[in-house]
Coordinates of C-alpha atoms in Angstrom, one line a residue:
M1476 CA -66.9 6.0 37.1
K1477 CA -64.3 5.5 39.8
T1478 CA -60.7 5.3 38.6
T1479 CA -58.1 3.2 40.3
A1480 CA -54.5 4.3 40.3
I1481 CA -51.7 1.7 40.0
I1482 CA -48.3 2.1 41.5
T1483 CA -45.2 0.0 41.0
I1484 CA -44.7 -1.2 44.6
I1485 CA -45.8 -4.3 46.5
L1486 CA -45.6 -5.9 49.9
I1487 CA -47.4 -9.1 50.9
S1488 CA -48.8 -8.9 54.5
A1489 CA -48.6 -11.1 57.5
V1490 CA -45.6 -12.6 59.3
V1491 CA -43.8 -15.7 58.1
C1492 CA -43.4 -18.6 60.4
A1493 CA -42.9 -21.5 57.9
A1494 CA -39.4 -22.8 57.2
Q1495 CA -37.9 -21.1 54.2
P1496 CA -34.4 -21.0 52.7
D1497 CA -32.0 -18.4 54.1
M1498 CA -32.9 -15.6 51.8
T1499 CA -30.6 -13.2 53.6
K1500 CA -27.9 -14.6 51.5
S1501 CA -29.8 -13.9 48.3
V1502 CA -31.9 -10.7 48.7
V1503 CA -30.2 -7.3 48.4
M1504 CA -31.2 -3.7 48.8
L1505 CA -30.8 -1.3 45.8
Q1506 CA -30.1 2.4 46.2
V1507 CA -30.6 4.2 42.9
V1508 CA -30.0 7.8 41.8
K1509 CA -32.1 8.7 38.8
Q1510 CA -32.3 11.6 36.3
P1511 CA -35.1 11.1 33.7
F1512 CA -35.2 13.1 30.5
D1513 CA -37.5 16.0 29.9
Y1514 CA -39.5 15.3 26.7
S1515 CA -41.0 18.8 26.5
T1516 CA -37.5 20.3 26.3
P1517 CA -35.5 17.3 25.1
W1518 CA -32.1 18.9 25.4
K1519 CA -32.5 19.0 29.2
Q1520 CA -32.8 16.5 32.0
S1521 CA -35.0 16.6 35.0
S1522 CA -33.7 16.9 38.6
F1523 CA -32.0 14.0 40.4
S1524 CA -34.0 11.7 42.6
Q1525 CA -33.1 8.8 44.8
G1526 CA -35.1 5.6 45.5
V1527 CA -34.8 2.3 47.2
G1528 CA -35.7 -1.1 45.8
S1529 CA -35.0 -4.8 46.2
G1530 CA -33.4 -7.5 44.1
F1531 CA -32.1 -11.0 44.5
L1532 CA -29.2 -13.2 43.2
I1533 CA -29.7 -15.8 40.5
E1534 CA -27.3 -18.1 38.8
G1535 CA -24.3 -16.6 37.0
N1536 CA -23.6 -14.0 39.7
R1537 CA -26.4 -11.7 38.5
I1538 CA -29.0 -9.7 40.3
L1539 CA -32.6 -9.8 39.1
T1540 CA -34.8 -6.8 39.9
N1541 CA -37.6 -4.6 38.4
A1542 CA -36.8 -2.4 35.4
H1543 CA -38.7 0.5 37.1
N1544 CA -36.2 0.3 40.0
I1545 CA -33.2 1.2 37.7
S1546 CA -34.8 3.1 34.8
D1547 CA -33.1 6.4 33.9
N1548 CA -30.4 5.6 36.5
R1549 CA -27.2 7.5 37.0
Y1550 CA -25.8 5.4 39.8
I1551 CA -26.8 2.1 41.4
I1552 CA -25.6 0.9 44.8
V1553 CA -26.2 -2.7 46.1
K1554 CA -26.1 -3.6 49.7
K1555 CA -26.3 -7.1 51.4
E1556 CA -28.2 -7.8 54.6
N1557 CA -26.0 -7.3 57.7
F1558 CA -23.1 -5.8 55.7
A1559 CA -22.1 -2.2 55.8
K1560 CA -20.2 -2.1 52.5
K1561 CA -22.0 -0.8 49.4
Y1562 CA -21.1 -2.1 46.0
P1563 CA -21.6 -0.2 42.7
A1564 CA -23.6 -2.0 40.1
V1565 CA -24.3 -1.6 36.4
V1566 CA -27.3 -2.7 34.3
E1567 CA -26.5 -5.7 32.1
F1568 CA -29.9 -6.2 30.5
V1569 CA -33.2 -4.4 30.9
G1570 CA -36.7 -5.3 29.6
H1571 CA -39.0 -2.3 30.1
D1572 CA -41.8 -4.2 28.4
C1573 CA -41.8 -6.9 31.1
D1574 CA -40.4 -4.7 34.0
L1575 CA -37.3 -6.9 34.6
A1576 CA -33.6 -6.1 34.7
L1577 CA -30.3 -7.9 35.4
L1578 CA -27.6 -6.1 37.3
K1579 CA -23.9 -6.9 37.3
I1580 CA -21.5 -6.3 40.3
L1581 CA -18.0 -5.6 39.2
D1582 CA -16.4 -6.4 42.6
E1583 CA -16.3 -10.2 42.8
T1584 CA -15.9 -10.1 46.6
F1585 CA -19.6 -9.1 46.7
F1586 CA -20.6 -12.8 46.1
D1587 CA -18.7 -14.2 49.1
G1588 CA -21.2 -15.9 51.3
T1589 CA -24.1 -15.4 48.9
Q1590 CA -26.5 -18.0 47.5
P1591 CA -28.4 -17.8 44.2
V1592 CA -32.1 -18.7 44.2
Q1593 CA -33.9 -21.3 42.2
L1594 CA -36.9 -20.5 40.0
G1595 CA -40.1 -22.5 40.4
D1596 CA -43.3 -22.8 38.4
L1597 CA -46.7 -21.0 38.6
P1598 CA -48.2 -21.4 42.1
E1599 CA -51.7 -22.5 42.4
V1600 CA -54.5 -20.2 43.5
D1601 CA -55.0 -20.2 47.3
K1602 CA -51.4 -21.1 48.0
T1603 CA -49.5 -19.1 50.6
V1604 CA -46.3 -17.4 49.3
T1605 CA -43.6 -15.5 51.1
T1606 CA -42.2 -12.1 50.0
Y1607 CA -38.7 -10.8 50.9
G1608 CA -37.4 -7.3 50.4
F1609 CA -36.6 -3.9 51.8
P1610 CA -39.9 -1.9 52.0
M1611 CA -40.0 1.6 53.6
G1612 CA -39.8 1.8 57.4
G1613 CA -36.5 0.0 58.0
T1614 CA -33.1 -1.0 56.7
H1615 CA -33.3 -4.7 57.4
I1616 CA -34.9 -7.4 55.2
S1617 CA -38.6 -7.8 55.6
V1618 CA -40.2 -11.3 55.5
T1619 CA -44.0 -11.4 54.9
K1620 CA -46.8 -13.7 53.7
G1621 CA -49.7 -13.5 51.3
V1622 CA -52.1 -15.8 49.5
V1623 CA -52.3 -16.2 45.7
S1624 CA -55.8 -15.0 44.8
R1625 CA -55.8 -14.8 41.0
I1626 CA -53.6 -15.3 38.0
Q1627 CA -54.5 -13.4 34.8
T1628 CA -53.2 -11.2 32.0
D1629 CA -52.9 -7.5 32.8
V1630 CA -51.0 -4.4 31.7
Y1631 CA -47.6 -3.8 33.3
V1632 CA -47.7 -0.3 34.7
H1633 CA -44.0 0.5 34.0
S1634 CA -44.5 0.6 30.3
G1635 CA -48.2 1.4 30.5
A1636 CA -48.9 -0.6 27.4
D1637 CA -47.4 -4.1 27.5
A1638 CA -49.6 -6.9 29.0
H1639 CA -48.3 -10.2 30.4
L1640 CA -49.4 -12.7 33.0
V1641 CA -49.5 -11.4 36.6
I1642 CA -50.1 -13.1 39.9
Q1643 CA -52.5 -11.3 42.3
T1644 CA -52.1 -11.6 46.0
D1645 CA -53.9 -10.3 49.0
A1646 CA -51.2 -7.8 49.7
A1647 CA -50.6 -4.6 51.6
I1648 CA -48.5 -2.0 49.7
N1649 CA -45.2 -0.4 50.8
P1650 CA -42.5 1.3 48.7
G1651 CA -39.2 -0.6 48.4
N1652 CA -40.5 -4.1 48.0
S1653 CA -40.4 -3.9 44.2
G1654 CA -37.9 -6.4 42.8
G1655 CA -38.0 -8.7 45.8
P1656 CA -38.5 -12.4 45.4
V1657 CA -41.8 -14.2 46.1
V1658 CA -41.1 -17.7 47.3
F1659 CA -43.2 -20.9 47.5
D1660 CA -41.9 -24.3 48.6
G1661 CA -38.3 -23.0 48.6
N1662 CA -38.3 -21.7 45.0
V1663 CA -38.9 -18.2 43.7
V1664 CA -42.3 -18.1 41.9
G1665 CA -42.4 -14.4 41.2
V1666 CA -41.0 -10.9 41.5
A1667 CA -43.0 -8.3 43.5
F1668 CA -43.7 -5.3 41.3
Q1669 CA -47.0 -3.4 41.5
G1670 CA -50.2 -2.9 43.4
L1671 CA -53.5 -1.0 43.6
T1672 CA -53.5 2.3 45.5
Q1673 CA -57.3 2.4 46.0
A1674 CA -57.9 -1.2 47.0
D1675 CA -56.9 -2.9 50.2
N1676 CA -54.7 -5.9 50.1
I1677 CA -54.2 -6.3 46.4
G1678 CA -50.7 -6.6 45.0
Y1679 CA -49.1 -8.2 42.0
M1680 CA -46.0 -10.2 41.1
I1681 CA -44.3 -11.1 37.8
P1682 CA -44.6 -14.9 37.4
T1683 CA -41.7 -17.2 36.4
T1684 CA -43.2 -17.7 33.0
V1685 CA -42.3 -14.1 32.2
I1686 CA -39.0 -14.3 34.1
K1687 CA -37.8 -17.4 32.3
H1688 CA -38.7 -15.8 28.9
F1689 CA -36.6 -12.8 29.8
L1690 CA -33.6 -14.8 31.0
L1691 CA -33.7 -17.1 27.9
D1692 CA -33.9 -14.0 25.6
V1693 CA -30.7 -12.5 27.0
N1694 CA -28.7 -15.7 26.6
D1695 CA -27.5 -14.4 23.2
G1696 CA -26.1 -11.2 24.7
K1697 CA -29.0 -8.9 23.9
Y1698 CA -32.6 -8.4 24.8
D1699 CA -35.1 -8.5 22.0
G1700 CA -38.4 -8.4 23.9
F1701 CA -41.7 -10.0 23.9
G1702 CA -43.3 -10.4 20.4
S1703 CA -46.8 -10.5 19.1
L1704 CA -48.8 -11.5 16.1
G1705 CA -49.3 -7.9 15.0
I1706 CA -53.1 -8.1 15.0
N1707 CA -56.0 -6.8 17.1
V1708 CA -58.8 -9.2 17.9
F1709 CA -62.4 -8.9 19.3
A1710 CA -64.5 -11.4 21.1
A1711 CA -67.4 -11.0 18.7
L1712 CA -68.7 -14.6 18.3
H1713 CA -71.2 -14.4 21.2
N1714 CA -73.4 -12.7 18.7
E1715 CA -75.0 -15.4 16.6
S1716 CA -76.1 -12.9 13.9
Y1717 CA -72.5 -11.8 13.4
K1718 CA -71.4 -15.4 13.2
D1719 CA -73.9 -15.9 10.4
Y1720 CA -72.6 -12.8 8.7
L1721 CA -69.0 -14.2 8.7
K1722 CA -70.4 -17.5 7.3
L1723 CA -69.2 -19.6 10.2
P1724 CA -70.5 -23.0 11.3
P1725 CA -73.0 -22.6 14.2
D1726 CA -70.6 -24.3 16.8
T1727 CA -67.6 -22.2 15.8
Q1728 CA -65.7 -20.5 18.7
G1729 CA -62.8 -18.0 18.4
V1730 CA -62.0 -14.4 18.0
V1731 CA -62.4 -12.0 15.0
V1732 CA -59.5 -9.9 13.6
T1733 CA -60.4 -6.2 13.7
S1734 CA -57.1 -4.8 12.3
V1735 CA -53.7 -6.0 11.1
L1736 CA -50.6 -3.9 11.9
L1737 CA -48.8 -2.5 8.9
N1738 CA -45.5 -4.3 8.2
S1739 CA -46.3 -6.9 10.8
S1740 CA -45.7 -10.6 10.4
A1741 CA -49.5 -11.1 9.9
E1742 CA -49.9 -8.5 7.2
K1743 CA -49.8 -10.9 4.3
V1744 CA -51.6 -13.7 6.1
L1745 CA -54.6 -12.3 7.9
Q1746 CA -57.1 -9.7 7.2
R1747 CA -60.1 -7.9 8.8
N1748 CA -63.0 -10.2 9.8
D1749 CA -60.9 -13.4 9.7
C1750 CA -62.0 -15.7 12.6
I1751 CA -59.1 -17.4 14.5
T1752 CA -60.2 -20.6 16.1
Q1753 CA -56.9 -22.3 17.1
I1754 CA -53.3 -21.4 18.0
D1755 CA -50.8 -24.2 18.1
N1756 CA -53.6 -26.7 18.6
Y1757 CA -55.1 -24.8 21.5
D1758 CA -58.8 -24.2 20.9
I1759 CA -59.8 -20.5 21.3
D1760 CA -63.1 -19.9 23.0
N1761 CA -65.4 -16.9 22.4
D1762 CA -63.7 -14.9 25.1
G1763 CA -60.3 -15.3 23.4
M1764 CA -59.1 -17.8 26.1
I1765 CA -57.2 -21.0 25.7
M1766 CA -56.6 -23.8 28.2
I1767 CA -52.9 -23.6 29.1
Y1768 CA -51.0 -24.3 32.4
G1769 CA -54.1 -26.1 33.5
Q1770 CA -56.2 -22.9 33.4
K1771 CA -57.9 -20.6 31.0
Y1772 CA -55.7 -17.7 29.9
H1773 CA -55.8 -15.3 27.0
L1774 CA -54.5 -16.7 23.7
S1775 CA -51.6 -14.2 23.8
E1776 CA -50.1 -16.4 26.5
Q1777 CA -49.2 -19.0 23.9
V1778 CA -47.4 -16.2 21.9
E1779 CA -45.6 -15.3 25.2
T1780 CA -44.0 -18.7 25.3
K1781 CA -42.2 -18.0 22.0
Q1782 CA -39.0 -16.0 21.4
I1783 CA -38.6 -13.5 18.6
G1784 CA -38.3 -15.4 15.3
E1785 CA -40.1 -18.5 16.5
T1786 CA -43.5 -19.4 14.9
V1787 CA -47.0 -20.3 15.9
N1788 CA -49.6 -22.2 13.8
I1789 CA -53.1 -20.8 13.5
T1790 CA -56.4 -22.1 12.2
F1791 CA -58.8 -19.5 10.9
W1792 CA -62.0 -19.0 8.8
R1793 CA -62.4 -16.7 5.9
D1794 CA -65.5 -16.4 3.6
G1795 CA -66.9 -19.7 5.0
K1796 CA -63.7 -21.7 4.4
Q1797 CA -61.3 -23.0 7.0
Q1798 CA -57.6 -22.3 6.5
T1799 CA -54.3 -22.8 8.3
A1800 CA -51.1 -20.6 8.4
Q1801 CA -47.9 -20.1 10.2
L1802 CA -47.0 -16.7 11.7
V1803 CA -43.5 -15.5 12.8
I1804 CA -43.3 -13.9 16.2
Q1805 CA -42.0 -10.4 15.8
L1806 CA -41.9 -7.2 17.9
N1807 CA -44.5 -5.6 15.7
R1808 CA -44.3 -2.2 17.5
P1809 CA -46.7 0.5 16.2
V1810 CA -45.4 3.6 14.6
F1811 CA -46.8 5.7 17.4
E1812 CA -45.2 4.3 20.5
V1813 CA -47.8 3.9 23.2
A1814 CA -45.3 2.3 25.7
R1815 CA -43.2 4.6 27.9
L1816 CA -39.6 5.0 26.9
Y1817 CA -36.6 5.1 29.3
D1818 CA -32.9 5.4 29.5
D1819 CA -32.2 6.9 26.1
P1820 CA -32.3 10.7 25.4
P1821 CA -35.3 11.7 23.2
P1822 CA -34.3 12.6 19.6
Y1823 CA -35.1 16.1 18.5
V1824 CA -34.3 18.6 15.7
C1825 CA -34.0 22.4 16.1
F1826 CA -34.4 24.3 12.8
A1827 CA -34.8 28.1 12.5
G1828 CA -36.1 28.2 16.1
L1829 CA -38.6 25.4 15.6
T1830 CA -38.2 22.3 17.8
F1831 CA -39.4 19.0 16.4
V1832 CA -39.8 15.9 18.5
S1833 CA -41.1 12.4 18.1
A1834 CA -44.8 12.0 19.0
N1835 CA -44.9 9.3 21.7
R1836 CA -46.4 8.6 25.1
N1837 CA -43.6 10.3 27.0
Y1838 CA -44.2 13.5 25.0
L1839 CA -47.9 13.3 25.6
E1840 CA -47.4 12.8 29.4
T1841 CA -45.7 16.2 29.6
W1842 CA -49.2 17.6 29.7
G1843 CA -49.4 16.4 33.3
R1844 CA -51.4 14.0 35.4
D1845 CA -54.6 14.5 33.3
W1846 CA -52.7 14.3 30.0
L1847 CA -55.3 12.0 28.4
S1848 CA -57.9 14.7 28.5
D1849 CA -55.6 17.7 28.3
I1850 CA -53.7 16.9 25.1
P1851 CA -54.8 18.5 21.9
H1852 CA -57.5 16.7 20.0
I1853 CA -55.2 15.8 17.0
L1854 CA -52.7 14.1 19.3
R1855 CA -55.5 12.2 21.1
Y1856 CA -56.8 11.1 17.7
L1857 CA -53.3 10.0 16.8
L1858 CA -52.9 8.1 20.0
N1859 CA -56.1 6.2 19.7
D1860 CA -56.2 5.5 15.9
S1861 CA -52.6 5.6 14.7
I1862 CA -52.8 1.9 13.6
H1863 CA -55.7 2.8 11.2
L1864 CA -54.3 6.2 10.2
N1865 CA -50.9 5.0 9.0
T1866 CA -51.0 3.7 5.5
D1867 CA -47.4 4.5 4.6
P1868 CA -45.2 1.3 5.0
L1869 CA -42.1 3.5 5.0
R1870 CA -43.2 5.7 7.9
K1871 CA -40.9 5.3 10.9
E1872 CA -42.4 7.8 13.3
Y1873 CA -44.7 10.7 13.8
V1874 CA -43.1 14.1 14.4
V1875 CA -44.7 17.2 16.0
L1876 CA -43.6 20.8 16.5
S1877 CA -43.2 21.0 20.3
E1878 CA -41.8 24.5 20.8
I1879 CA -41.0 27.7 19.0
L1880 CA -37.9 29.4 20.3
P1881 CA -37.7 33.2 20.4
R1882 CA -35.6 33.9 17.3
T1883 CA -35.9 36.4 14.5
S1884 CA -36.3 33.5 12.0
S1885 CA -39.2 32.1 13.9

């Protein structure tokens, strides 16, 4: 089986000739110095590195960019097009689960002559969009075009675990374009953020449905994140025999619950083999899709429209009877964190020469590029089945012995 690597950079190809707003007043270059943490020896940090990315101004004198541009940063510099002066910036909010971040410039003179952008809606497939940014190969703003080829739910590479709506374009790929705005009809419809390394002309942008959720979330002064129902589902109802086993009417469509996360908002409502047929009056088909925004998208998209603490109504079948319930949207993160962690130092304890660390994806990735196959079997088992293995509602994390230091006691 061929594998396709994904990288967090994007550039939409072709040269723009259509009239567009003067984005030179809105798009900025980011120069970021990073120093990530070393999860194998958590008291140390890795060496410094420097990267370049893009961002753009939005209302409130803030700069929107990708989280992967500024993760593990030690210093951020922002530069405007055609201006030599560089301005220090700080991270105001960051959402690693949606690969978005807001930066704040402390020097108010930075905003002289600038213009914030306006956010639009989802573009239609086959529409031509324009990307702005600072890809490799130059220091001036790049203006390019691409066509929207697909809109679907996919995993965001930055966290490696969180899935949201993405817009696919026929795009060439160049480093530095990440965080730049993608414009249609004068409004920003996405943020360029990742592409495929082994496929020609395929790139992705974060749609404004995700961007607006992020911006609304931080209005209260903190970022909570995207929530979930705390369940795993399976498109099992294509099998008529299985439908009979679940005592469902012949014309029933929906998805089957395979597991419920411990301590989740669904724990006391749903159980294994429940069949969910509706979410907020959206009918769920046998592929787990609902008709929303005029297209078929995964049912999780309706959950994505909600903030933490809001609710959804579901209709489901159990033992041949139809029921309804209300579920609260919560973070519902698993005990074993499968998403990559950034910015904060990893916790650890040294006792008698024994070093204990949290078992998470960052630690597993210290095994190198082929970590999925190289990690010990017990850790692979924990990674794949931690939801089923954990039966302790008080468990906060899994801890492993990562290193034995050379001491007499050890």
